[in-house]
CSV table of C-alpha atoms in Angstrom, one decimal:
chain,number,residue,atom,x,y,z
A,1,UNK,CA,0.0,0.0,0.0
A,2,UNK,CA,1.4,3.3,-1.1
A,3,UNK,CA,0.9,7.0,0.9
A,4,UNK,CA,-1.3,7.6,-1.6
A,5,UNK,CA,-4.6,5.7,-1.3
A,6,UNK,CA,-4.5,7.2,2.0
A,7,UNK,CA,-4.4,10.8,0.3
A,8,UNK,CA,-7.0,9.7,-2.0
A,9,UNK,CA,-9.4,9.3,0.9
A,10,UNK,CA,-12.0,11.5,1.3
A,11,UNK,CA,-14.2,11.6,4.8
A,12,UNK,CA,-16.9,14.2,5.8
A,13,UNK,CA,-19.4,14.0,8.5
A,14,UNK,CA,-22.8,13.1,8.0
A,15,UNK,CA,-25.2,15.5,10.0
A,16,UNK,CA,-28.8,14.7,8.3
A,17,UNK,CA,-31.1,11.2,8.5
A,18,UNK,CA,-33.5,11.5,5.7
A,19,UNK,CA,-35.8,9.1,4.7
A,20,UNK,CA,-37.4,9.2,1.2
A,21,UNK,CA,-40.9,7.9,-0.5
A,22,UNK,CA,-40.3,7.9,-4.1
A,23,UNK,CA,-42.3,7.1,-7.1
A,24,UNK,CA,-40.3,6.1,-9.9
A,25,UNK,CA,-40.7,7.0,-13.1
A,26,UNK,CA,-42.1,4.0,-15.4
A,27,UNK,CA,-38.9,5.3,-18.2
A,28,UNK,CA,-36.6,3.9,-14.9
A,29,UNK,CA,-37.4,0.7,-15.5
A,30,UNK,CA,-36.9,-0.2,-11.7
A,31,UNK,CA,-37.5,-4.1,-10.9
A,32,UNK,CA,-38.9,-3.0,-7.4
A,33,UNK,CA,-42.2,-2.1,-8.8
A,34,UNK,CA,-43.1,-5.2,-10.4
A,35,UNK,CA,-43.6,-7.9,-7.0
A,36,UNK,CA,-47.0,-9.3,-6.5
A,37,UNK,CA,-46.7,-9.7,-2.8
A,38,UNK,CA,-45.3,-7.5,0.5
A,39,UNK,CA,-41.6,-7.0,0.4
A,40,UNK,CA,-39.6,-7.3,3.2
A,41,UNK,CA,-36.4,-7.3,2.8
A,42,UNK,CA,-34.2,-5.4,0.3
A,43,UNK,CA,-30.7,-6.1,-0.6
A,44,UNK,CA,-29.0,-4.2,-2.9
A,45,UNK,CA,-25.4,-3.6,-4.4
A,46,UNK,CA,-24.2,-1.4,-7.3
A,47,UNK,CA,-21.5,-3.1,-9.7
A,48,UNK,CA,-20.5,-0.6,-12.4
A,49,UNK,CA,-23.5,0.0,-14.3
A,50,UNK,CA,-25.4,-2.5,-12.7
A,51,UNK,CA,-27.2,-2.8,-9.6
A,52,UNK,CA,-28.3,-6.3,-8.5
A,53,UNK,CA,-31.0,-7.1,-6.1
A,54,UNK,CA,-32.1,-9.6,-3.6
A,55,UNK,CA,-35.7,-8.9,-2.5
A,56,UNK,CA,-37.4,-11.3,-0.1
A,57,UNK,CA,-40.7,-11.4,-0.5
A,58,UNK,CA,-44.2,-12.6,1.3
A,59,UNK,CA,-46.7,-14.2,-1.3
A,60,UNK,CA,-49.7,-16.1,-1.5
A,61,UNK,CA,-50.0,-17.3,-5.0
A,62,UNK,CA,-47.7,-20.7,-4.3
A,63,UNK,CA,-48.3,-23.9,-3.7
A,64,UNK,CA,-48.1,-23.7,0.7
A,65,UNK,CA,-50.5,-24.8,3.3
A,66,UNK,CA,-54.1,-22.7,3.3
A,67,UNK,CA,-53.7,-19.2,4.6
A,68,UNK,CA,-50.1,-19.2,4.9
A,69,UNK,CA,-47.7,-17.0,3.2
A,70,UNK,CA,-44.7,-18.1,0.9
A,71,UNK,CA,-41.4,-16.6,1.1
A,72,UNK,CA,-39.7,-15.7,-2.3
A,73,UNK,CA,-36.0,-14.2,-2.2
A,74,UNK,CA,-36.0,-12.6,-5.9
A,75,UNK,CA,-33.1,-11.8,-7.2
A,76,UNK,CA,-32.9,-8.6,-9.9
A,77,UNK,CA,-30.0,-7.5,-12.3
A,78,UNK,CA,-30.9,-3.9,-14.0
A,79,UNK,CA,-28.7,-1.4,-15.6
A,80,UNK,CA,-28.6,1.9,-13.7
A,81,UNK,CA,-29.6,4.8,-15.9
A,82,UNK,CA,-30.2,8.2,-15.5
A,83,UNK,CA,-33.0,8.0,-15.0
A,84,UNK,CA,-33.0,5.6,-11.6
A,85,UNK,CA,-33.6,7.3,-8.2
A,86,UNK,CA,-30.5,5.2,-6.4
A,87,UNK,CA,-28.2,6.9,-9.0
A,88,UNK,CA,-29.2,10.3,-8.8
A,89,UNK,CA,-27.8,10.0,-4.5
A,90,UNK,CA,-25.1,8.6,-6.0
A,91,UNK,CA,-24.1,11.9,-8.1
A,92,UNK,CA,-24.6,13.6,-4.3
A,93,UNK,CA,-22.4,11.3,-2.5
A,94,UNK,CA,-24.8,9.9,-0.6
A,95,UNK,CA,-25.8,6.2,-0.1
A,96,UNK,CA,-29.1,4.8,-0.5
A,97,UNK,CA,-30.6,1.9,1.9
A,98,UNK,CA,-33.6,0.4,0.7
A,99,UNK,CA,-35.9,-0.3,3.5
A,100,UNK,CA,-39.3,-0.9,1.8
A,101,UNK,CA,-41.4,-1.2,-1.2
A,102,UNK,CA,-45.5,-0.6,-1.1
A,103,UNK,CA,-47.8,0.6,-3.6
A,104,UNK,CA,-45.7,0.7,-6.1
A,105,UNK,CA,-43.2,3.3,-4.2
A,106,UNK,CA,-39.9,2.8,-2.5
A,107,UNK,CA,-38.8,3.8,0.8
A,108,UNK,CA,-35.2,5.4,1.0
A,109,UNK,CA,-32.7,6.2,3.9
A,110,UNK,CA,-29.7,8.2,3.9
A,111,UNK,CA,-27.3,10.1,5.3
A,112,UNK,CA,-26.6,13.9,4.3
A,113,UNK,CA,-23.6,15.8,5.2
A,114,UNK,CA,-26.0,19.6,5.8
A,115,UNK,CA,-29.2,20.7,4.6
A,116,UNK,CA,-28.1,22.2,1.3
A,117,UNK,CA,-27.0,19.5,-0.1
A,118,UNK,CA,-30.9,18.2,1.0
A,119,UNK,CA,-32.3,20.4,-0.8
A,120,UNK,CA,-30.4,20.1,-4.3
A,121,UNK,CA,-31.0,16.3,-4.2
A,122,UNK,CA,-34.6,16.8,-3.8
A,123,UNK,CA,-34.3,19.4,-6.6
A,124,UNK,CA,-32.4,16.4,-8.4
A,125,UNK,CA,-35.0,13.2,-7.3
A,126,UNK,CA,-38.2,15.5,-8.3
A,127,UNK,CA,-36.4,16.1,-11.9
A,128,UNK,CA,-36.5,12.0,-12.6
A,129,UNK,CA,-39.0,10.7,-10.1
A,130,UNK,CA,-43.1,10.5,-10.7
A,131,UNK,CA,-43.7,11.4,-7.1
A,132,UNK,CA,-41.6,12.4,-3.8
A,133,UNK,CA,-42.0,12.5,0.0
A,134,UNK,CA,-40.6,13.3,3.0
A,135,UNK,CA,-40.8,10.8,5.2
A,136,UNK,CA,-38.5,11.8,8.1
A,137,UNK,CA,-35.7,14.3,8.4
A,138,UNK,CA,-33.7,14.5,11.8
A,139,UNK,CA,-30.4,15.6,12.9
A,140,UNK,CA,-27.8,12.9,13.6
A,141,UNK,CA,-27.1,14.1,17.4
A,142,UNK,CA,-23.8,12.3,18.9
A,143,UNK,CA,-23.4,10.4,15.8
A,144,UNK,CA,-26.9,8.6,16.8
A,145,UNK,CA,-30.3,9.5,15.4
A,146,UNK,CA,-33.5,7.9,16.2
A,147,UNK,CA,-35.6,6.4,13.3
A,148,UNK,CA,-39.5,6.5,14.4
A,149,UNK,CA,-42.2,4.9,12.9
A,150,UNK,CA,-44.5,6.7,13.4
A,151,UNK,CA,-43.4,9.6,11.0
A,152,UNK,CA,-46.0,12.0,8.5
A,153,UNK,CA,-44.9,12.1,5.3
A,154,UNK,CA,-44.8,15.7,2.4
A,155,UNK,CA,-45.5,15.7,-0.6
A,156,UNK,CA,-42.2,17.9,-2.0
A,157,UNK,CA,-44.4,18.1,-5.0
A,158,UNK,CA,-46.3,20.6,-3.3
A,159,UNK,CA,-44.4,22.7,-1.3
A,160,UNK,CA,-42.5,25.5,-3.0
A,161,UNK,CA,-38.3,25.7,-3.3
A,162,UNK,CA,-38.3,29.0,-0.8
A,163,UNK,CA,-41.0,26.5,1.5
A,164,UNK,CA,-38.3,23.8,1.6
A,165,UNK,CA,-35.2,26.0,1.6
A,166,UNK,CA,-36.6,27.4,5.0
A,167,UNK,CA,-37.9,24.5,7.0
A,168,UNK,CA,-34.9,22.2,6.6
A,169,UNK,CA,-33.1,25.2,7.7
A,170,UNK,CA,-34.9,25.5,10.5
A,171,UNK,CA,-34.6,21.7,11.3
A,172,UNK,CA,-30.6,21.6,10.5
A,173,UNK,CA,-30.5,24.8,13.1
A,174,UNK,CA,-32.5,23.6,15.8
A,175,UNK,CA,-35.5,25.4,15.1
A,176,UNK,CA,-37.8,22.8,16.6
A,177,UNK,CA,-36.0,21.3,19.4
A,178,UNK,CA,-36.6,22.2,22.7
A,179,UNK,CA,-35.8,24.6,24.1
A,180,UNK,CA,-34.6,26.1,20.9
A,181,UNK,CA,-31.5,26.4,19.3
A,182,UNK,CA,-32.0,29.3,17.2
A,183,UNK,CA,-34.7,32.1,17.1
A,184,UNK,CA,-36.5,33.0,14.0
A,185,UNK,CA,-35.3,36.5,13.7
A,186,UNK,CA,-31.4,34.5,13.5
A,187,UNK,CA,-33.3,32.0,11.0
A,188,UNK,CA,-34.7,35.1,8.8
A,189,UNK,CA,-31.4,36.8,8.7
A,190,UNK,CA,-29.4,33.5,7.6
A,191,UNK,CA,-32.0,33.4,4.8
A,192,UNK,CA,-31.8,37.0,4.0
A,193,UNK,CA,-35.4,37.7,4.2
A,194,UNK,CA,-38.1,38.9,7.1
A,195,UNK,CA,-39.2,37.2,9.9
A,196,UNK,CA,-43.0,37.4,8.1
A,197,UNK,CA,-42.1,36.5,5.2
A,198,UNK,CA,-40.2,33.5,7.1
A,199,UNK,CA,-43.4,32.9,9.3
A,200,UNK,CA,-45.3,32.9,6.2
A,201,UNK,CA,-43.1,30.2,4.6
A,202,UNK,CA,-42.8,27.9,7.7
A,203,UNK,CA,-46.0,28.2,8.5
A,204,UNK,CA,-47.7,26.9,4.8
A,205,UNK,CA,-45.0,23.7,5.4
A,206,UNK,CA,-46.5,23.0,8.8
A,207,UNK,CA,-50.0,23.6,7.8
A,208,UNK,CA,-49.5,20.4,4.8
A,209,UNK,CA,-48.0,18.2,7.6
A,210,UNK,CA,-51.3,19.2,9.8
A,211,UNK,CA,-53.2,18.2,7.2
A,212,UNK,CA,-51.0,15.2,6.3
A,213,UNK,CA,-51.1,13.8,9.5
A,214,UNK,CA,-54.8,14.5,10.3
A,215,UNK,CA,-55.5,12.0,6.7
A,216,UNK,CA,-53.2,9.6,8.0
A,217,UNK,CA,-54.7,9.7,11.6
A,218,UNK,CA,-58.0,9.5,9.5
A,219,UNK,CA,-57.2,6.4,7.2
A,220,UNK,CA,-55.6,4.6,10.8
């Protein structure tokens, strides 16, 4: 080993958990969105231009004992386009864990290094994905973060660049913790703009996740 694979190395600290629900595009031609059954467990690994899967999955239409499940362990070989959501964190450095796949969407972790880079890999998901949602978003606190469950999810679709600019900036700052970390006159100033017209923005965000979460209470 030479000095100069350790030069070569490149480390930077991770200070975001996201987690993603995204629709892909049909033109992606992602394997995930073709099982006939509840996935669940993903295993994935990109070689090259390939990425190879290994999904296990819960079905009914085999030849097992009445009302009992079967357990399938597919495995997929596609080639990684442009077009595929797992590439695009790729171009950001960022690696994607599959954790799920329902209703034709797929359910993504990963780690982000600060909240701008968040926000131009949403710009970059949205550009190649049929739908996206924010699932969770926390700060990784002591190299720990805490992944609940019972999370709302936002439709990025709808909320505005300035909308999402602001509350991940709030979230990466300490907005929402308690007590607070920041105030919202420091936030507006960071951001260059007013404190209304920061209210303005935060508070359209936080009135889709009441709404969000009152549907999902709803459908529960």
């Amino acid at each position: 080993m030479t000095g100069d694979t350790a030069t070569d190395r490149e480390s930077t600290t991770r200070d975001l958990y996201v987690v993603f629900e995204v629709d892909p595009s049909p033109e992606s031609d992602c394997p995930l969105g073709d099982f006939d059954g509840r996935v669940d467990e993903i295993r994935q690994q990109f070689a090259g231009d390939d990425c190879h899967t290994d999904t296990t999955v819960q079905t009914s239409d085999c030849d097992c004992e009445p009302d009992s499940d079967c357990t399938e362990v597919v495995h997929t070989t596609s080639t990684v386009d442009e077009s595929c959501p797992c590439a695009v964190f790729g171009e950001f450095g960022c690696v994607p864990e599959l954790s799920a796949v329902t209703d034709e969407r797929i359910v993504l972790e990963t780690f982000l290094p600060d909240r701008d880079r968040l926000s131009e890999l949403v710009d970059a998901l949205k550009a190649v994905a049929d739908g996206l949602r924010l699932r969770q978003l926390k700060r990784i606190e002591n190299g720990t973060v805490e992944r609940n469950r019972n999370t709302v999810t936002l439709d990025l679709f709808e909320v505005t660049e300035k909308q999402r600019e602001a509350v991940t900036k709030a979230i990466g700052a300490g907005y929402y913790e308690s007590p607070r970390e920041t105030s919202l006159g420091e936030l507006a100033a960071d951001l260059d703009i007013s404190k209304s017209a920061l209210t303005q923005r935060l508070n359209n965000v936080e009135s889709k996740l009441a709404t969000a979460a009152f549907a999902e209470a709803s459908v529960d």
